[in-house]
Coordinates of C-alpha atoms and ligand atoms in Angstrom, one line a residue:
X82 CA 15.1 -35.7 -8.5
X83 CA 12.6 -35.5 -6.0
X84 CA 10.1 -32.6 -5.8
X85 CA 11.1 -29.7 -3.6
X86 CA 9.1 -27.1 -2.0
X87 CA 9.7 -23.6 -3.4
X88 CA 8.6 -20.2 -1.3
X89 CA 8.6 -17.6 -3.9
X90 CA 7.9 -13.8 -2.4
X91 CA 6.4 -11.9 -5.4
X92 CA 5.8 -8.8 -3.2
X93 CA 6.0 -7.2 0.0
X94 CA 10.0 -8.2 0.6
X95 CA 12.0 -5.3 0.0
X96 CA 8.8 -2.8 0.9
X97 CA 6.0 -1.8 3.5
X98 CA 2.6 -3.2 0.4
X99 CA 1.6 -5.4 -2.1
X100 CA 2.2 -8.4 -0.5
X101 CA 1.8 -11.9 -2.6
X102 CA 3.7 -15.0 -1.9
X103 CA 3.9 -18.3 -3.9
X104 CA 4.4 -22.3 -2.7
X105 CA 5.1 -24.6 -5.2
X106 CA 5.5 -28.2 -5.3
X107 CA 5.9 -30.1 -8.5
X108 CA 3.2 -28.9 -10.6
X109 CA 1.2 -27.3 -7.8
X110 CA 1.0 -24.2 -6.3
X111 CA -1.1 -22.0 -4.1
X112 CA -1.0 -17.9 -3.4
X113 CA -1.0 -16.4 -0.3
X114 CA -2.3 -12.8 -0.6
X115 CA -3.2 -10.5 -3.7
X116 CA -2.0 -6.5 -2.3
X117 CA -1.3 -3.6 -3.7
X118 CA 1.1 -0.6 -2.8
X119 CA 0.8 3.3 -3.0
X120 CA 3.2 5.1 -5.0
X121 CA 5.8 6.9 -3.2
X122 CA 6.0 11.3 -4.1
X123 CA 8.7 10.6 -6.9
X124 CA 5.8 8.3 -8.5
X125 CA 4.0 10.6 -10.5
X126 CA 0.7 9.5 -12.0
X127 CA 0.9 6.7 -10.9
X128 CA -2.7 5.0 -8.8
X129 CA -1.2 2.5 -7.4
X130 CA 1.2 -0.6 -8.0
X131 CA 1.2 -4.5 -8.1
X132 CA 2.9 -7.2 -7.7
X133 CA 4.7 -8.3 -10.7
X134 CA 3.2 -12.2 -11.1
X135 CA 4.1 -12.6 -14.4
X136 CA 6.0 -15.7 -13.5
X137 CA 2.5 -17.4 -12.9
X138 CA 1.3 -16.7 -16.6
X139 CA 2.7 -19.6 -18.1
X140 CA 1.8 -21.8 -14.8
X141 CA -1.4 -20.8 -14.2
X142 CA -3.0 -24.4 -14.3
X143 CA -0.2 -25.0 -11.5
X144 CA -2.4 -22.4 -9.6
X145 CA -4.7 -24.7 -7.1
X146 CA -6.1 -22.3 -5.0
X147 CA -5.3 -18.1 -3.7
X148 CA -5.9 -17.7 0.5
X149 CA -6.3 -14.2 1.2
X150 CA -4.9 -13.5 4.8
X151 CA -6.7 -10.6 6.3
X152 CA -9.0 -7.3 4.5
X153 CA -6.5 -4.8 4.4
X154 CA -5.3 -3.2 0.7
X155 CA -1.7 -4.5 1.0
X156 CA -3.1 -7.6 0.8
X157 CA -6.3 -7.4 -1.2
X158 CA -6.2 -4.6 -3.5
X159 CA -4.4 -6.1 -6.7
X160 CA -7.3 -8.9 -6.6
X161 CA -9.1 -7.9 -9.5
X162 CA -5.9 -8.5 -11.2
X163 CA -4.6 -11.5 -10.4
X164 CA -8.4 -12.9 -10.9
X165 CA -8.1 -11.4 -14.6
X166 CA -5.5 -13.9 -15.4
X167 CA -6.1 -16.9 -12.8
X168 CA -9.1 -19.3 -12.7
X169 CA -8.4 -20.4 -9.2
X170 CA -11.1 -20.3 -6.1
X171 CA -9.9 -18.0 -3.5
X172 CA -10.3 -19.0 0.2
X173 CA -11.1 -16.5 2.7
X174 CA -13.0 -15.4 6.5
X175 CA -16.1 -14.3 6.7
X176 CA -14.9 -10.8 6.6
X177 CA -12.3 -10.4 4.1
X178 CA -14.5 -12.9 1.7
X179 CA -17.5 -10.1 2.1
X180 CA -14.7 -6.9 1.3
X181 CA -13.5 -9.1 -1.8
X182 CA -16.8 -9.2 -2.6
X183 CA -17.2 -5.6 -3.4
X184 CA -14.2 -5.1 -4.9
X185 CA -14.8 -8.1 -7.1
X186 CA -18.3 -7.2 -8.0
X187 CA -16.7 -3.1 -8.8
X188 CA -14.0 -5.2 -11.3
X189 CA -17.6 -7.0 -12.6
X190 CA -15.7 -10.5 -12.1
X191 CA -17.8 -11.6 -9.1
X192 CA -19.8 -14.2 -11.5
X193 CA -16.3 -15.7 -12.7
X194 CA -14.6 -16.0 -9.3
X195 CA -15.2 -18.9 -6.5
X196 CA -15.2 -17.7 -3.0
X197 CA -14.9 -20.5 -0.7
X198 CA -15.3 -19.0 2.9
X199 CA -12.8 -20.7 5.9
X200 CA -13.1 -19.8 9.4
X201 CA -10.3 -20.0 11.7
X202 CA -9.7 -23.7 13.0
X203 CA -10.4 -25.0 9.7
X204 CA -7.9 -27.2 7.9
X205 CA -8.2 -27.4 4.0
X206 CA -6.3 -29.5 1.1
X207 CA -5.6 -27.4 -1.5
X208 CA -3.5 -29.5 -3.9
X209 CA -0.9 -30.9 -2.1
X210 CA -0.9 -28.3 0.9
X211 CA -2.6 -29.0 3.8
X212 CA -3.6 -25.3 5.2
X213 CA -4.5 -24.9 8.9
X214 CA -5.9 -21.4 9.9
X215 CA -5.3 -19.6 13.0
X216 CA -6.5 -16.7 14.0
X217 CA -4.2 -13.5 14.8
X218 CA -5.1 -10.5 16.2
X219 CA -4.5 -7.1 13.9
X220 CA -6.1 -4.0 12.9
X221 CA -9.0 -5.5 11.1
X222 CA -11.3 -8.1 12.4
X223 CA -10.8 -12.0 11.1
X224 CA -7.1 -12.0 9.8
X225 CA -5.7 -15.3 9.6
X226 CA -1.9 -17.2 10.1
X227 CA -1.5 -20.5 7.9
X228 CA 0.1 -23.9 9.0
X229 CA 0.6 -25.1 5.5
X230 CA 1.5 -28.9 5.4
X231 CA 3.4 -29.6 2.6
X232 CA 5.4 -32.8 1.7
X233 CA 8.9 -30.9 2.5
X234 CA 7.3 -30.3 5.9
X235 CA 5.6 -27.7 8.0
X236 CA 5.5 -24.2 6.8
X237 CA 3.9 -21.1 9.3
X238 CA 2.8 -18.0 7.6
X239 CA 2.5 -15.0 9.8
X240 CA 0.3 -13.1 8.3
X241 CA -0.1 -9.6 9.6
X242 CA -0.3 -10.0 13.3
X243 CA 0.2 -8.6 16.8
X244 CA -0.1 -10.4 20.3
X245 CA -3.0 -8.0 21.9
X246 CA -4.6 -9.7 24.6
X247 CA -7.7 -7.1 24.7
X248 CA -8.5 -6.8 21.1
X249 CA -11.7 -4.7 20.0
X250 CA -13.2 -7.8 19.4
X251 CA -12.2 -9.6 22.7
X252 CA -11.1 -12.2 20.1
X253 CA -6.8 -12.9 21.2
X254 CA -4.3 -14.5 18.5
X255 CA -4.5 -18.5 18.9
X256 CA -1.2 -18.7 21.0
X257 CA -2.4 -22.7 21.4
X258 CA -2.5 -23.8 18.2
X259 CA 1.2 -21.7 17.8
X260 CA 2.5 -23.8 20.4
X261 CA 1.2 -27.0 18.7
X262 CA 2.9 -26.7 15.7
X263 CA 5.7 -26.0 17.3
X264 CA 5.2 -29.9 19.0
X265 CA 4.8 -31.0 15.0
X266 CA 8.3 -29.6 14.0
X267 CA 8.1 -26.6 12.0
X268 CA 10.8 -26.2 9.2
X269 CA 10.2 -22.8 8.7
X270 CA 8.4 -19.6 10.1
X271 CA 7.7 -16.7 7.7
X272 CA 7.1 -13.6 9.7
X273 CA 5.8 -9.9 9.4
X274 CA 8.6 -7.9 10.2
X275 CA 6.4 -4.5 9.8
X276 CA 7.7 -2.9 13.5
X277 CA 10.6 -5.0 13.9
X278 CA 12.4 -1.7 14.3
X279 CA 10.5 -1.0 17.0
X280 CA 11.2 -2.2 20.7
X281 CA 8.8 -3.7 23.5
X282 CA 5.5 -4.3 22.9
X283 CA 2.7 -3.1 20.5
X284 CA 0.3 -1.1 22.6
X285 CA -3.4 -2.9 22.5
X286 CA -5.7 -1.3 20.7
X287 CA -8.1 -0.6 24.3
X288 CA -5.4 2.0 24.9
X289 CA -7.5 4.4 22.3
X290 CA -10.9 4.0 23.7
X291 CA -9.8 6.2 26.5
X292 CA -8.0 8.5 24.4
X293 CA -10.8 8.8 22.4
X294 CA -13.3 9.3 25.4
X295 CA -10.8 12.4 26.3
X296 CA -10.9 13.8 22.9
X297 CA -14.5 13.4 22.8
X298 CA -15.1 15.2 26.1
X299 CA -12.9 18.2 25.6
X300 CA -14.0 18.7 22.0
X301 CA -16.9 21.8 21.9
X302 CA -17.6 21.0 18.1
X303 CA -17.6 18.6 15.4
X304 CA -15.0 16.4 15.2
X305 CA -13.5 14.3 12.3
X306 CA -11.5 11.5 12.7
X307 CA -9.7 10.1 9.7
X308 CA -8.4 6.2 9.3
X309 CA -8.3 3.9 6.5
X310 CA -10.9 2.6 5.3
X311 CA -10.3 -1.2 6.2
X312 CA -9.8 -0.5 9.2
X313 CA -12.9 -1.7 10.7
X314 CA -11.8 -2.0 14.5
X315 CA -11.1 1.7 14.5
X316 CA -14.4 2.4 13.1
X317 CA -16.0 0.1 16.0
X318 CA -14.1 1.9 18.5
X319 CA -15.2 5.3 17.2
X320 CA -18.6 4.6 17.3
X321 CA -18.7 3.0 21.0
X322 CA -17.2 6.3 21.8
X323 CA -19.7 8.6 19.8
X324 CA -22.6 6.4 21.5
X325 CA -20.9 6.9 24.9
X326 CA -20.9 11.3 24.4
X327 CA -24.6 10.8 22.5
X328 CA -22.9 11.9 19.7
X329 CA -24.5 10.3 16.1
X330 CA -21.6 9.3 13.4
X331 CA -21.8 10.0 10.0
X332 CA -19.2 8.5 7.1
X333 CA -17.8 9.7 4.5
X334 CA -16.1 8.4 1.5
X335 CA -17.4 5.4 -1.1
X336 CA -14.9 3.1 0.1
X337 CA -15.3 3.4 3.9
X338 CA -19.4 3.1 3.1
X339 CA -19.3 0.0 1.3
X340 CA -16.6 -1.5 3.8
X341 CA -18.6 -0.5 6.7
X342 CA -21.6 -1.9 5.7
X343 CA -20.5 -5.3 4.5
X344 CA -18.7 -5.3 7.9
X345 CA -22.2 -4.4 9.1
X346 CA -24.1 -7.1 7.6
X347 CA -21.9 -10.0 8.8
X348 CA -21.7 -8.9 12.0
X349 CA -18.0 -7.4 12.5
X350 CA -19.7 -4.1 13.0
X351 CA -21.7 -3.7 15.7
X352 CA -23.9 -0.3 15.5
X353 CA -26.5 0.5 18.2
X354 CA -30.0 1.3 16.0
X355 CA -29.6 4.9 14.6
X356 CA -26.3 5.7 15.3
X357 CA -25.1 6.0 11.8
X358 CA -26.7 9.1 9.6
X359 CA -26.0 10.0 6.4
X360 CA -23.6 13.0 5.7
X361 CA -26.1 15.5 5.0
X362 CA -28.1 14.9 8.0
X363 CA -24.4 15.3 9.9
X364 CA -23.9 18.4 8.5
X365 CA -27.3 19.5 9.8
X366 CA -26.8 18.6 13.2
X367 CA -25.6 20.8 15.8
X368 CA -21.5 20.7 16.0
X369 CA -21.4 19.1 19.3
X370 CA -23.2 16.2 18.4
X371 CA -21.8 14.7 15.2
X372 CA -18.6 12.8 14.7
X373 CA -17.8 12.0 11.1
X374 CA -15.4 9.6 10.0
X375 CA -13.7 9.8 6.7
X376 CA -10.6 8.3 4.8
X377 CA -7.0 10.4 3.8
X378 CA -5.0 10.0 6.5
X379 CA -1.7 9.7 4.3
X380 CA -2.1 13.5 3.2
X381 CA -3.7 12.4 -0.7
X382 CA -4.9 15.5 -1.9
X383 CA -7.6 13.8 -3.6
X384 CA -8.5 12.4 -0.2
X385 CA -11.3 14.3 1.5
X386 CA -9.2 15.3 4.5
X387 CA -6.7 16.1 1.7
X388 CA -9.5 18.6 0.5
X389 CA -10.5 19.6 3.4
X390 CA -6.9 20.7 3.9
X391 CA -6.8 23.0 1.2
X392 CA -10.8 24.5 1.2
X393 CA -11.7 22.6 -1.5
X394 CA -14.0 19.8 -0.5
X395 CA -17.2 20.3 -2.2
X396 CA -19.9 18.8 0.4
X397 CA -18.9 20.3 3.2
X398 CA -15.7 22.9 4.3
X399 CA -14.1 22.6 7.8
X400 CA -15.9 25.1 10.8
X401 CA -14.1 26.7 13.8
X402 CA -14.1 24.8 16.4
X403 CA -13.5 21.7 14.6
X404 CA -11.5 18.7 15.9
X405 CA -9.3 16.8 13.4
X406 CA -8.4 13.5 14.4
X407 CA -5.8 11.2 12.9
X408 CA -6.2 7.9 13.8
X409 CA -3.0 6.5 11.7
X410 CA 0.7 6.6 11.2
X411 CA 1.9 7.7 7.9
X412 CA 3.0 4.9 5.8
X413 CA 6.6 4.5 5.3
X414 CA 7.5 7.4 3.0
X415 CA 3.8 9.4 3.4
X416 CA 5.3 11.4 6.1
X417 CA 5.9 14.5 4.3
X418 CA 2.9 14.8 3.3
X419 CA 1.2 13.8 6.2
X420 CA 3.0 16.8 8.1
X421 CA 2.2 19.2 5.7
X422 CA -1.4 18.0 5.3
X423 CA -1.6 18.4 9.6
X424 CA -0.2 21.6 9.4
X425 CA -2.5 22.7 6.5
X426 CA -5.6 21.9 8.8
X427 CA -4.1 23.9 11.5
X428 CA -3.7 27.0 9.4
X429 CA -7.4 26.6 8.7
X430 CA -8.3 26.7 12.1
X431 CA -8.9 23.2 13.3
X432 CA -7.6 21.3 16.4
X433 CA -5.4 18.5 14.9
X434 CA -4.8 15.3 17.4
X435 CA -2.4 12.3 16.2
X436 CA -0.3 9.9 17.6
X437 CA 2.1 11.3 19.7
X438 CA 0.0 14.2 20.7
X439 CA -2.2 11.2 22.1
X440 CA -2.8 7.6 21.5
X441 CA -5.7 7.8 19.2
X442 CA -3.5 5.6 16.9
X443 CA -2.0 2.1 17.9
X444 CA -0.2 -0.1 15.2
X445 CA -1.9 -3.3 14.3
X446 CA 1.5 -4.8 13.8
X447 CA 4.2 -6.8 16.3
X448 CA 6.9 -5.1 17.9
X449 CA 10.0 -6.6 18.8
X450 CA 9.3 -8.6 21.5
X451 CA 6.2 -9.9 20.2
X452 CA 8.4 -10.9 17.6
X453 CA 10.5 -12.8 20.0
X454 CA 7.5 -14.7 21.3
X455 CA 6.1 -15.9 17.8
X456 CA 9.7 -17.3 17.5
X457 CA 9.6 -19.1 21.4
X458 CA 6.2 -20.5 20.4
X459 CA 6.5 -22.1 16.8
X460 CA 10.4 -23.1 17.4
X461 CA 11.0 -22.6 13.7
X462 CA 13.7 -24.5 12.4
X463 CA 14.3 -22.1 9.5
X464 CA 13.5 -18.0 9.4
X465 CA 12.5 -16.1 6.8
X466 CA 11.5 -12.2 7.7
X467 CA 8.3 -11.2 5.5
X468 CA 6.3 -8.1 4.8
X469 CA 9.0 -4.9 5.3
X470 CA 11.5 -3.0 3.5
X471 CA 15.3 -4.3 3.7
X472 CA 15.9 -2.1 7.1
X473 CA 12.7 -4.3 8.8
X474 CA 13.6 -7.7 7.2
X475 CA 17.2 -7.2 8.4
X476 CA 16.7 -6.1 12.0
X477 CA 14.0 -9.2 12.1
X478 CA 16.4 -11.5 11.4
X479 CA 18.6 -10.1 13.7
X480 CA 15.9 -10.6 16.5
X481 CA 15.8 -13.9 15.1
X482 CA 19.4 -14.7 16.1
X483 CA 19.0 -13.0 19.1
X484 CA 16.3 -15.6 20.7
X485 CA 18.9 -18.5 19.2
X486 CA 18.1 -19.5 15.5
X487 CA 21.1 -20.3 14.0
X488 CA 22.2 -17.5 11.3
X489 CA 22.8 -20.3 8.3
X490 CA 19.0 -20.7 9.6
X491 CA 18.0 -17.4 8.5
X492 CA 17.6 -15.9 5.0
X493 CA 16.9 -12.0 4.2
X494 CA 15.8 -12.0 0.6
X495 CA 13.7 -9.5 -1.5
X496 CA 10.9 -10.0 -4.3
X497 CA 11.3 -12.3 -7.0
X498 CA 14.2 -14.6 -4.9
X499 CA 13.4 -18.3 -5.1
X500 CA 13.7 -20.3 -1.7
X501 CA 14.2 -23.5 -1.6
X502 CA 13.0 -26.8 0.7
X503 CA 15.0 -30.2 0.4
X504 CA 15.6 -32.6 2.8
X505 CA 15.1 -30.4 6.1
X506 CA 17.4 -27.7 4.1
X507 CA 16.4 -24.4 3.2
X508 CA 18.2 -22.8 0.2
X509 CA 18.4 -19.7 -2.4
X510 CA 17.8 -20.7 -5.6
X511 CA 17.2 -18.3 -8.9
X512 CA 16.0 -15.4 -9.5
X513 CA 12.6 -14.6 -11.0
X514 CA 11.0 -11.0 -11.8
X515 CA 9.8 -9.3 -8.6
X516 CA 9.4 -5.5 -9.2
X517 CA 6.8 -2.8 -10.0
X518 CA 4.0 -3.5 -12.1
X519 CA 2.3 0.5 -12.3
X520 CA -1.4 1.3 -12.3
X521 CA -2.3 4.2 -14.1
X522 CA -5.4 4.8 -14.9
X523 CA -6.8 2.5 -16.5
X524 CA -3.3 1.0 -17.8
X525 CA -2.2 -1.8 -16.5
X526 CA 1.8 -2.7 -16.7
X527 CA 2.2 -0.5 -19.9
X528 CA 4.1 1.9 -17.6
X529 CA 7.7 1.6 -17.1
X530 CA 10.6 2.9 -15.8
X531 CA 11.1 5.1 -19.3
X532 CA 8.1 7.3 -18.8
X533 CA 8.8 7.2 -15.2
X534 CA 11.7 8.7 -16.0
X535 CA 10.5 11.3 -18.5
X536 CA 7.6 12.7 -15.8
X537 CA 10.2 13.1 -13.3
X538 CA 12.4 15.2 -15.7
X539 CA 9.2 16.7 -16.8
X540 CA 8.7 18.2 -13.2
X541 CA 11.7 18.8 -12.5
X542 CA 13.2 21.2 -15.3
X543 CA 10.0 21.4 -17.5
X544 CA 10.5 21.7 -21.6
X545 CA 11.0 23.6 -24.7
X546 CA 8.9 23.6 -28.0
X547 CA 11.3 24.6 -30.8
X548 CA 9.0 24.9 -33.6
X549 CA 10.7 25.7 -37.0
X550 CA 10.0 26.2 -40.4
X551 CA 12.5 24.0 -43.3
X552 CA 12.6 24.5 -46.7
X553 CA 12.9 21.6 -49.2
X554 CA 16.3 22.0 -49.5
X555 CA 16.5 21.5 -45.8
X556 CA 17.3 25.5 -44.9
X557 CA 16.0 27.1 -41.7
X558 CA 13.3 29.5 -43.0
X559 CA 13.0 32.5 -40.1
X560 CA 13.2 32.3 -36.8
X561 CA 11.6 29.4 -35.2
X562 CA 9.2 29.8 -32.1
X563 CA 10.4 28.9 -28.6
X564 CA 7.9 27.9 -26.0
X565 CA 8.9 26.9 -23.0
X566 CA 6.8 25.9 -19.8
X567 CA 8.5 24.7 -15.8
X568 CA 11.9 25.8 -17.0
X569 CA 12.7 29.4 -16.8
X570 CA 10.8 32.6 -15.9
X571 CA 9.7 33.2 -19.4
X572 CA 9.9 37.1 -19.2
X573 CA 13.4 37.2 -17.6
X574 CA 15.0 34.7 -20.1
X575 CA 14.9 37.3 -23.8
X576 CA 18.7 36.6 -23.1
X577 CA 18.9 32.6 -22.7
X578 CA 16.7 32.5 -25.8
X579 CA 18.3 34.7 -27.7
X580 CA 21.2 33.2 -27.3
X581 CA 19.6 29.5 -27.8
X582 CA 18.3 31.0 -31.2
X583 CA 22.2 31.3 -32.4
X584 CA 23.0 28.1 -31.2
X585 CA 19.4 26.8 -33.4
X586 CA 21.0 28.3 -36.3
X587 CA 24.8 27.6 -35.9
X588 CA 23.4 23.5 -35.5
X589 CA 20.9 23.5 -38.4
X590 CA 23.6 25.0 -40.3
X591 CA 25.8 21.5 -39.5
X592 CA 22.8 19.3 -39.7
X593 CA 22.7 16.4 -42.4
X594 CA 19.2 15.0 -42.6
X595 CA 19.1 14.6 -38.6
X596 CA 17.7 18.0 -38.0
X597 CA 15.6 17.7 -34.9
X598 CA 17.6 14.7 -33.0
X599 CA 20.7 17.7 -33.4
X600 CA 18.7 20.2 -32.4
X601 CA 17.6 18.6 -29.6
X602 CA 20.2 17.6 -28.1
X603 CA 22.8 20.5 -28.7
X604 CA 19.8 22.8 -27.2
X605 CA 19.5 20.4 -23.9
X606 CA 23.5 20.6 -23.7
X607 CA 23.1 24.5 -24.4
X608 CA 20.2 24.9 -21.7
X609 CA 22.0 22.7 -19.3
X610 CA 25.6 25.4 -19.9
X611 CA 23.5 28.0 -19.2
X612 CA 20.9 27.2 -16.0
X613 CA 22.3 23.7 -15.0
X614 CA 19.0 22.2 -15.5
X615 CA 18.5 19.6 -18.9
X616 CA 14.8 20.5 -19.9
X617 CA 13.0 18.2 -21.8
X618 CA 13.9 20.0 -25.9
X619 CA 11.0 19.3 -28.3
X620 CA 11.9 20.2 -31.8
X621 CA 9.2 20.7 -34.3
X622 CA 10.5 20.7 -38.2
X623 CA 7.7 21.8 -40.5
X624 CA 8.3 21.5 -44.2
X625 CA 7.4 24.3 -46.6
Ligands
ZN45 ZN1 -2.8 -5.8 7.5
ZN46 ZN1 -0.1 -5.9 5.6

């Protein structure tokens, strides 16, 4: 049988993060991103969560090399990871080689890792792909698209991307070297479906400088403007405008710092002399002429803005007069928080400005007709919608038919399907794992869906210590203790417990050797009569 190419999405199909995607051919194969996603409110305790690659753990001398796209988390932040398990050199810009870098050197595998550094225009064998990089225009300086030549033929990668044509950077996506692969014969187009939900045109990011310059002129003290860290273009944009109102700029926040400076050093940053003070010399400056820049814009409350929210930021506490600005969009499923994290700042007396209240926030992603135009210029023969939950990979591939690719042409698929390349043919082959893998702490993967499920009972209807005391003979000595925490107000439920006592002794009067599992669960069935909420039942049997 001859080889055939095999596309394997390990994350970021089926969901807005952790993007990683897999090519294999024969016994080859090369990575295309290393992300990471934020847990969602029903995650609790959770830090964060990666792609599930353990597919590649019994391949991973198949792995020839791991091309990281662009700096952003989604596409970065499981790195330390992946580079745990994988002795494969990474290939990346100038940029996102430098913010690997520091998380690399944080993970203390900086010595273990080879960084080669591309630049867009470069072509590079890696095993048997031949990789072409093109630049695109996004949210964070030097992201990259890949041609990748394979023997199946001629696969285009997306990456993140947008069609701005006056970028912070003045630097446009490489619509030239689109339209020569499309001359080549491209058998399939993989595509970041982020905004396909979204009509028109992404605004370009110069639409903020002026909305900044208004916030900047109408604001009479301090103002803060919150983004993510990686997003260096924002940061540039924030500090033209505080040199442009002689305001200085302070930031705030380890990873912002260290991002900023690398960004700094290779020249993605440019700062006029002096500029930048520290955050202490900030806070000693007069109001009106500090801007401060800081990270939490998805309403974390361990985020300083998430802090700052609630009066509880140690450094420094918000003043009257101060201007919030947040220069984001929740992600997919932060909006909740977001809201009540804006609203929070208003109640403590600060002016809050976010996208729609003004433009201070553009997306760094392609809207629908964007979309349309990435199609027009590569001429795919087969589409496959990447990066987006199900509703974004759907209407992508709905665009897709729209501008004429024929729907057998076009596959939707989530994490963990296999696609297949044979003879011109693109088809669905098995199925390999593709979910969650949790962070927590300092656990890696050792949390599943089990103890996911326990915290979520947990804080939902709380639990009740039984403790009792057995005799030998296995009798219920007393009455045992009842503690309960998160399920009922304690002092109005004598009655419920009580009551739960008769039901302790009517069940360890029946019990044969099983005493806690049956006194557990007739107390969550009892508990559950009563309040219609199961709590979690501890029973505690201590022999005399
Ligand atoms: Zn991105
Ligand atoms: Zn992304």
């Amino acid at each position: 049988m001859a080889n055939k190419l095999r596309i394997i999405p390990l994350g970021g199909l089926g969901e807005i993060g952790k993007n990683m995607m897999l090519f294999e051919y024969g016994n080859n194969s090369l990575l295309v991103d290393a992300g990471l996603m934020f847990p969602e409110n029903d995650m609790l305790g959770i830090d964060y969560i990666i792609p599930d690659f353990r597919y590649l753990l019994d391949k991973k001398d198949t792995v020839r090399g791991i091309i990281i796209t662009h700096g952003h988390e989604d596409h970065t932040g499981a790195i330390k990871h992946v580079m745990a398990e994988l002795d494969a050199p990474i290939y990346a810009t100038p940029l996102t080689r430098g913010l690997l870098e520091v998380k690399l050197r944080d993970a203390k595998l900086h010595d273990k890792v080879t960084l080669n550094t591309i630049n867009a225009g470069d072509r590079v064998h890696i095993g048997p792909f031949d990789v072409e990089f093109f630049h695109v225009c996004h949210s964070i300086p030097d992201g990259v698209g890949l041609g990748i030549n394979t023997p199946a033929g001629l696969i285009v990668h997306s990456g993140d991307f947008k069609f701005d044509h006056t970028p912070v950077d003045g630097w446009p996506t490489d619509y030239a070297k689109l339209a020569e692969f499309s001359g080549r014969g491209v058998l399939a187009l993989l595509s970041d479906s982020t905004n396909a939900d979204k009509a028109g045109w992404t605004p370009s990011e110069a639409v903020i400088d002026p909305a900044f310059d208004q916030v900047f002129r109408d604001a009479s003290g301090r103002i803060l403007i919150a983004t993510f860290a990686s997003l260096i273009s924002r940061i540039q944009q924030v500090a033209n405008a505080a040199f442009r109102h002689g305001r200085k700029m302070a930031l705030v926040g380890t990873s912002m710092v260290e991002n900023a400076k690398m960004a700094q050093k290779l020249g993605y940053l440019e700062v006029p002399e002096g500029l930048i003070v520290s955050t202490d010399e900030a806070l000693r400056m007069q109001p009106k002429k500090v801007a401060i820049m800081t990270t939490g814009t998805q309403g974390e409350p361990s985020s300083i803005l998430g802090r700052l929210s609630e009066g509880r930021n140690r450094q420094f506490d918000l003043l009257p007069n101060d201007t919030v600005v947040l220069s984001s969009h929740p992600i997919p499923g932060n909006e909740e928080m977001v809201h009540r994290t804006i609203n929070k700042l208003l109640q403590r007396g600060a002016r809050v400005i976010y996208d729609p209240i003004a433009p201070v926030h553009v997306s760094g992603h392609a809207s629908a007709e964007e979309m349309k135009l990435l199609m027009h210029l590569v001429k795919p023969k087969h589409f496959v919608p990447i990066h987006g939950e199900l509703r974004h990979l759907n209407q992508h591939a709905a665009i897709a038919r729209e501008v004429g690719i024929p729907n057998e042409n076009i596959v939707v698929v989530e994490n963990g399907a296999v696609l297949e390349f044979s003879d011109g043919k693109m088809s669905v082959g098995e199925r390999i794992p593709g979910g969650y893998v949790f962070v927590d702490g300092t656990g890696v993967g050792d949390i599943g869906p089990g103890v996911m499920r326990e915290r979520e009972a947990l804080a939902e209807n709380g639990f009740v210590i039984v403790n009792m005391r057995v005799s030998k003979s296995g009798q219920l000595v007393g009455k045992p203790d009842i503690i309960s925490r998160g399920f009922v107000f304690v002092r109005d439920a004598d009655e419920l417990f009580e009551a739960a006592q008769s039901e302790i002794a009517a069940a360890a009067a029946k019990a044969n050797g099983n005493l806690k599992d049956k006194i557990q669960n007739t107390l969550s069935d009892f508990f559950y009569s009563e309040t219609k909420r199961r709590p979690m039942v501890f029973a505690l049997v201590n022999e005399l």
